[in-house]
Amino acid sequence: MSAQSQDTAVSTGRITRALIYLVLLLFTLFYLLPLYVMGVNSLKPLAEITGGNMMALPQIWTFDAWRSAWSTAQIGIEPTGLKPYFLNSILMVVPAVTISTIVGALNGYVLTKWRFRGDTWVFGLMLFSCFIPFQIVLIPMAMVLGKLGLAGSVPGLILVHVVYGIGFTTLYFRNYYAAFPTELVRAAQIDGAGFFRIFWRILLPVSGPIAVVSVIWQFTNIWNDFLFGASFGGTSQPMTVALNNLVQSSTGVKEYNVHFAGAILAALPTLLVYIVAGRYFVRGLMAGSVKG
């Protein structure tokens, strides 16, 4: 290839790369536009929002809407703000994510390293549970929670999300552990290691990438869930239900700045999780996709 052809190819490559970056930048700006609108309008007085031009930066910067959304806004019939419901979501999400991840890891360990007759059918049924719509399990789950005395409570919501999430976490860990050498497990058995010792000393230390995937997936789904919270929350409703009640409870003048601040508060935990650990999500999924 001549020097002129090489220069032409390099120039064409640079132009193509610049066009690709430009298109990606436009898509990024379009994707971030709603967040920008919510952010700038949550920092404006209500009079400035109703005056028009929601895209403009605030003329008067104020955090009154954030304080109101957090502690004094009308949620249903009580002016409690989102604070108690935020705490309900934390008390629900942390145990549910932890339990479902641990159980999924144990299931994946058993289904790959302690095979038994019918294990493929068991995994198939657990995999099938991932595709069951939320609406189908509402009545059976309500009956179970009623019999256990957990209806309308945070422990009841934890149970619901653990049961619904086990299928996903089992799928993740099973595929990840399938690529792990079974010979190491057999060697540990010969050395006298038992079921839990092998899991604790051999499998668990290398499970970091897939554990991050499981935590991010479960945290996002549980935190953003509305249907289960509205159906089984009772007086222990999570953040998403409270946010809906915040918007629906407003009478007279709609406090859009408070609504925007509340929406950002509700989305902030999942946003932080993806910012901190999002880069490990795809890495963890790919880690168990190829055996060998």
PDB file of C-alpha atoms in Angstrom, residues 117-246:
ATOM      1  CA  ARG A 117     -30.501 -37.137  39.565  1.00  0.00           C
ATOM      2  CA  GLY A 118     -32.976 -34.599  38.246  1.00  0.00           C
ATOM      3  CA  ASP A 119     -30.753 -31.577  38.862  1.00  0.00           C
ATOM      4  CA  THR A 120     -31.321 -30.419  35.272  1.00  0.00           C
ATOM      5  CA  TRP A 121     -35.074 -30.424  35.858  1.00  0.00           C
ATOM      6  CA  VAL A 122     -34.640 -28.494  39.099  1.00  0.00           C
ATOM      7  CA  PHE A 123     -32.558 -25.868  37.342  1.00  0.00           C
ATOM      8  CA  GLY A 124     -35.071 -25.716  34.492  1.00  0.00           C
ATOM      9  CA  LEU A 125     -37.933 -25.061  36.908  1.00  0.00           C
ATOM     10  CA  MET A 126     -35.932 -22.359  38.691  1.00  0.00           C
ATOM     11  CA  LEU A 127     -35.082 -20.835  35.332  1.00  0.00           C
ATOM     12  CA  PHE A 128     -38.768 -20.907  34.401  1.00  0.00           C
ATOM     13  CA  SER A 129     -39.541 -18.836  37.499  1.00  0.00           C
ATOM     14  CA  CYS A 130     -37.577 -15.954  35.956  1.00  0.00           C
ATOM     15  CA  PHE A 131     -40.249 -15.612  33.275  1.00  0.00           C
ATOM     16  CA  ILE A 132     -43.328 -15.659  35.513  1.00  0.00           C
ATOM     17  CA  PRO A 133     -45.046 -12.233  35.406  1.00  0.00           C
ATOM     18  CA  PHE A 134     -45.429 -10.388  38.690  1.00  0.00           C
ATOM     19  CA  GLN A 135     -49.216 -10.279  38.377  1.00  0.00           C
ATOM     20  CA  ILE A 136     -49.571 -14.078  38.378  1.00  0.00           C
ATOM     21  CA  VAL A 137     -48.037 -14.497  41.835  1.00  0.00           C
ATOM     22  CA  LEU A 138     -49.989 -11.717  43.589  1.00  0.00           C
ATOM     23  CA  ILE A 139     -52.886 -13.819  44.887  1.00  0.00           C
ATOM     24  CA  PRO A 140     -50.810 -16.896  45.895  1.00  0.00           C
ATOM     25  CA  MET A 141     -48.236 -14.676  47.561  1.00  0.00           C
ATOM     26  CA  ALA A 142     -50.939 -12.732  49.412  1.00  0.00           C
ATOM     27  CA  MET A 143     -52.333 -16.013  50.753  1.00  0.00           C
ATOM     28  CA  VAL A 144     -48.885 -17.174  51.897  1.00  0.00           C
ATOM     29  CA  LEU A 145     -48.093 -13.868  53.602  1.00  0.00           C
ATOM     30  CA  GLY A 146     -51.484 -13.911  55.319  1.00  0.00           C
ATOM     31  CA  LYS A 147     -50.936 -17.422  56.683  1.00  0.00           C
ATOM     32  CA  LEU A 148     -47.447 -16.478  57.899  1.00  0.00           C
ATOM     33  CA  GLY A 149     -48.669 -13.251  59.488  1.00  0.00           C
ATOM     34  CA  LEU A 150     -46.275 -11.155  57.384  1.00  0.00           C
ATOM     35  CA  ALA A 151     -48.800  -9.200  55.315  1.00  0.00           C
ATOM     36  CA  GLY A 152     -48.257  -5.438  55.288  1.00  0.00           C
ATOM     37  CA  SER A 153     -44.764  -5.620  56.802  1.00  0.00           C
ATOM     38  CA  VAL A 154     -41.148  -5.174  55.756  1.00  0.00           C
ATOM     39  CA  PRO A 155     -40.303  -8.858  56.476  1.00  0.00           C
ATOM     40  CA  GLY A 156     -43.159  -9.824  54.169  1.00  0.00           C
ATOM     41  CA  LEU A 157     -41.721  -7.691  51.356  1.00  0.00           C
ATOM     42  CA  ILE A 158     -38.289  -9.205  51.995  1.00  0.00           C
ATOM     43  CA  LEU A 159     -39.731 -12.714  51.617  1.00  0.00           C
ATOM     44  CA  VAL A 160     -41.527 -11.788  48.389  1.00  0.00           C
ATOM     45  CA  HIS A 161     -38.398 -10.355  46.765  1.00  0.00           C
ATOM     46  CA  VAL A 162     -36.172 -13.202  47.953  1.00  0.00           C
ATOM     47  CA  VAL A 163     -38.523 -15.812  46.492  1.00  0.00           C
ATOM     48  CA  TYR A 164     -38.877 -13.952  43.208  1.00  0.00           C
ATOM     49  CA  GLY A 165     -35.153 -13.221  42.918  1.00  0.00           C
ATOM     50  CA  ILE A 166     -33.735 -16.669  43.664  1.00  0.00           C
ATOM     51  CA  GLY A 167     -34.322 -17.825  40.088  1.00  0.00           C
ATOM     52  CA  PHE A 168     -32.165 -15.016  38.698  1.00  0.00           C
ATOM     53  CA  THR A 169     -29.342 -15.350  41.219  1.00  0.00           C
ATOM     54  CA  THR A 170     -29.265 -19.129  40.764  1.00  0.00           C
ATOM     55  CA  LEU A 171     -28.973 -18.655  36.994  1.00  0.00           C
ATOM     56  CA  TYR A 172     -26.040 -16.261  37.403  1.00  0.00           C
ATOM     57  CA  PHE A 173     -24.069 -18.373  39.865  1.00  0.00           C
ATOM     58  CA  ARG A 174     -24.834 -21.675  38.150  1.00  0.00           C
ATOM     59  CA  ASN A 175     -23.452 -20.437  34.824  1.00  0.00           C
ATOM     60  CA  TYR A 176     -20.446 -18.886  36.562  1.00  0.00           C
ATOM     61  CA  TYR A 177     -19.574 -21.979  38.596  1.00  0.00           C
ATOM     62  CA  ALA A 178     -20.007 -24.233  35.541  1.00  0.00           C
ATOM     63  CA  ALA A 179     -16.763 -22.749  34.194  1.00  0.00           C
ATOM     64  CA  PHE A 180     -14.914 -23.461  37.455  1.00  0.00           C
ATOM     65  CA  PRO A 181     -12.708 -26.604  37.373  1.00  0.00           C
ATOM     66  CA  THR A 182     -14.535 -29.455  39.101  1.00  0.00           C
ATOM     67  CA  GLU A 183     -11.188 -31.172  39.678  1.00  0.00           C
ATOM     68  CA  LEU A 184     -10.368 -28.646  42.414  1.00  0.00           C
ATOM     69  CA  VAL A 185     -13.565 -29.558  44.234  1.00  0.00           C
ATOM     70  CA  ARG A 186     -12.822 -33.264  43.929  1.00  0.00           C
ATOM     71  CA  ALA A 187      -9.277 -32.720  45.215  1.00  0.00           C
ATOM     72  CA  ALA A 188     -10.657 -30.823  48.214  1.00  0.00           C
ATOM     73  CA  GLN A 189     -13.033 -33.708  48.921  1.00  0.00           C
ATOM     74  CA  ILE A 190     -10.128 -36.160  48.871  1.00  0.00           C
ATOM     75  CA  ASP A 191      -8.335 -33.937  51.393  1.00  0.00           C
ATOM     76  CA  GLY A 192     -11.349 -34.193  53.689  1.00  0.00           C
ATOM     77  CA  ALA A 193     -13.081 -30.874  53.015  1.00  0.00           C
ATOM     78  CA  GLY A 194     -16.842 -30.907  53.434  1.00  0.00           C
ATOM     79  CA  PHE A 195     -19.692 -29.204  51.607  1.00  0.00           C
ATOM     80  CA  PHE A 196     -19.543 -25.795  53.279  1.00  0.00           C
ATOM     81  CA  ARG A 197     -15.774 -25.760  53.662  1.00  0.00           C
ATOM     82  CA  ILE A 198     -15.320 -26.224  49.906  1.00  0.00           C
ATOM     83  CA  PHE A 199     -17.847 -23.490  49.212  1.00  0.00           C
ATOM     84  CA  TRP A 200     -16.311 -21.079  51.731  1.00  0.00           C
ATOM     85  CA  ARG A 201     -12.630 -21.686  50.919  1.00  0.00           C
ATOM     86  CA  ILE A 202     -12.676 -22.448  47.177  1.00  0.00           C
ATOM     87  CA  LEU A 203     -15.814 -21.200  45.398  1.00  0.00           C
ATOM     88  CA  LEU A 204     -16.684 -18.080  47.358  1.00  0.00           C
ATOM     89  CA  PRO A 205     -13.288 -16.317  47.074  1.00  0.00           C
ATOM     90  CA  VAL A 206     -13.526 -16.357  43.255  1.00  0.00           C
ATOM     91  CA  SER A 207     -17.192 -15.324  43.134  1.00  0.00           C
ATOM     92  CA  GLY A 208     -16.616 -11.581  43.336  1.00  0.00           C
ATOM     93  CA  PRO A 209     -17.512 -10.666  39.723  1.00  0.00           C
ATOM     94  CA  ILE A 210     -20.760 -12.631  39.608  1.00  0.00           C
ATOM     95  CA  ALA A 211     -21.694 -11.531  43.121  1.00  0.00           C
ATOM     96  CA  VAL A 212     -21.495  -7.922  41.922  1.00  0.00           C
ATOM     97  CA  VAL A 213     -23.800  -8.801  39.015  1.00  0.00           C
ATOM     98  CA  SER A 214     -26.280 -10.416  41.381  1.00  0.00           C
ATOM     99  CA  VAL A 215     -26.206  -7.503  43.828  1.00  0.00           C
ATOM    100  CA  ILE A 216     -26.682  -4.862  41.131  1.00  0.00           C
ATOM    101  CA  TRP A 217     -29.496  -6.801  39.459  1.00  0.00           C
ATOM    102  CA  GLN A 218     -31.344  -7.533  42.676  1.00  0.00           C
ATOM    103  CA  PHE A 219     -30.813  -4.083  44.163  1.00  0.00           C
ATOM    104  CA  THR A 220     -32.133  -2.370  41.043  1.00  0.00           C
ATOM    105  CA  ASN A 221     -35.172  -4.608  40.678  1.00  0.00           C
ATOM    106  CA  ILE A 222     -36.141  -4.534  44.345  1.00  0.00           C
ATOM    107  CA  TRP A 223     -35.583  -0.804  44.837  1.00  0.00           C
ATOM    108  CA  ASN A 224     -37.538   0.119  41.695  1.00  0.00           C
ATOM    109  CA  ASP A 225     -40.381  -2.320  42.310  1.00  0.00           C
ATOM    110  CA  PHE A 226     -43.811  -0.756  42.638  1.00  0.00           C
ATOM    111  CA  LEU A 227     -46.308  -3.608  42.256  1.00  0.00           C
ATOM    112  CA  PHE A 228     -45.191  -5.751  45.192  1.00  0.00           C
ATOM    113  CA  GLY A 229     -44.742  -2.684  47.399  1.00  0.00           C
ATOM    114  CA  ALA A 230     -48.215  -1.389  46.620  1.00  0.00           C
ATOM    115  CA  SER A 231     -49.799  -4.841  46.995  1.00  0.00           C
ATOM    116  CA  PHE A 232     -48.061  -6.135  50.127  1.00  0.00           C
ATOM    117  CA  GLY A 233     -46.522  -3.045  51.755  1.00  0.00           C
ATOM    118  CA  GLY A 234     -49.488  -1.985  53.876  1.00  0.00           C
ATOM    119  CA  THR A 235     -48.168   0.576  56.354  1.00  0.00           C
ATOM    120  CA  SER A 236     -44.556  -0.312  55.455  1.00  0.00           C
ATOM    121  CA  GLN A 237     -44.583   0.959  51.914  1.00  0.00           C
ATOM    122  CA  PRO A 238     -41.292   1.437  50.028  1.00  0.00           C
ATOM    123  CA  MET A 239     -39.969   4.553  48.327  1.00  0.00           C
ATOM    124  CA  THR A 240     -41.570   3.991  44.926  1.00  0.00           C
ATOM    125  CA  VAL A 241     -45.073   3.741  46.366  1.00  0.00           C
ATOM    126  CA  ALA A 242     -44.487   6.841  48.481  1.00  0.00           C
ATOM    127  CA  LEU A 243     -43.312   8.759  45.417  1.00  0.00           C
ATOM    128  CA  ASN A 244     -46.531   7.868  43.610  1.00  0.00           C
ATOM    129  CA  ASN A 245     -48.533   8.960  46.657  1.00  0.00           C
ATOM    130  CA  LEU A 246     -46.572  12.201  46.784  1.00  0.00           C
TER     131      LEU A 246
END
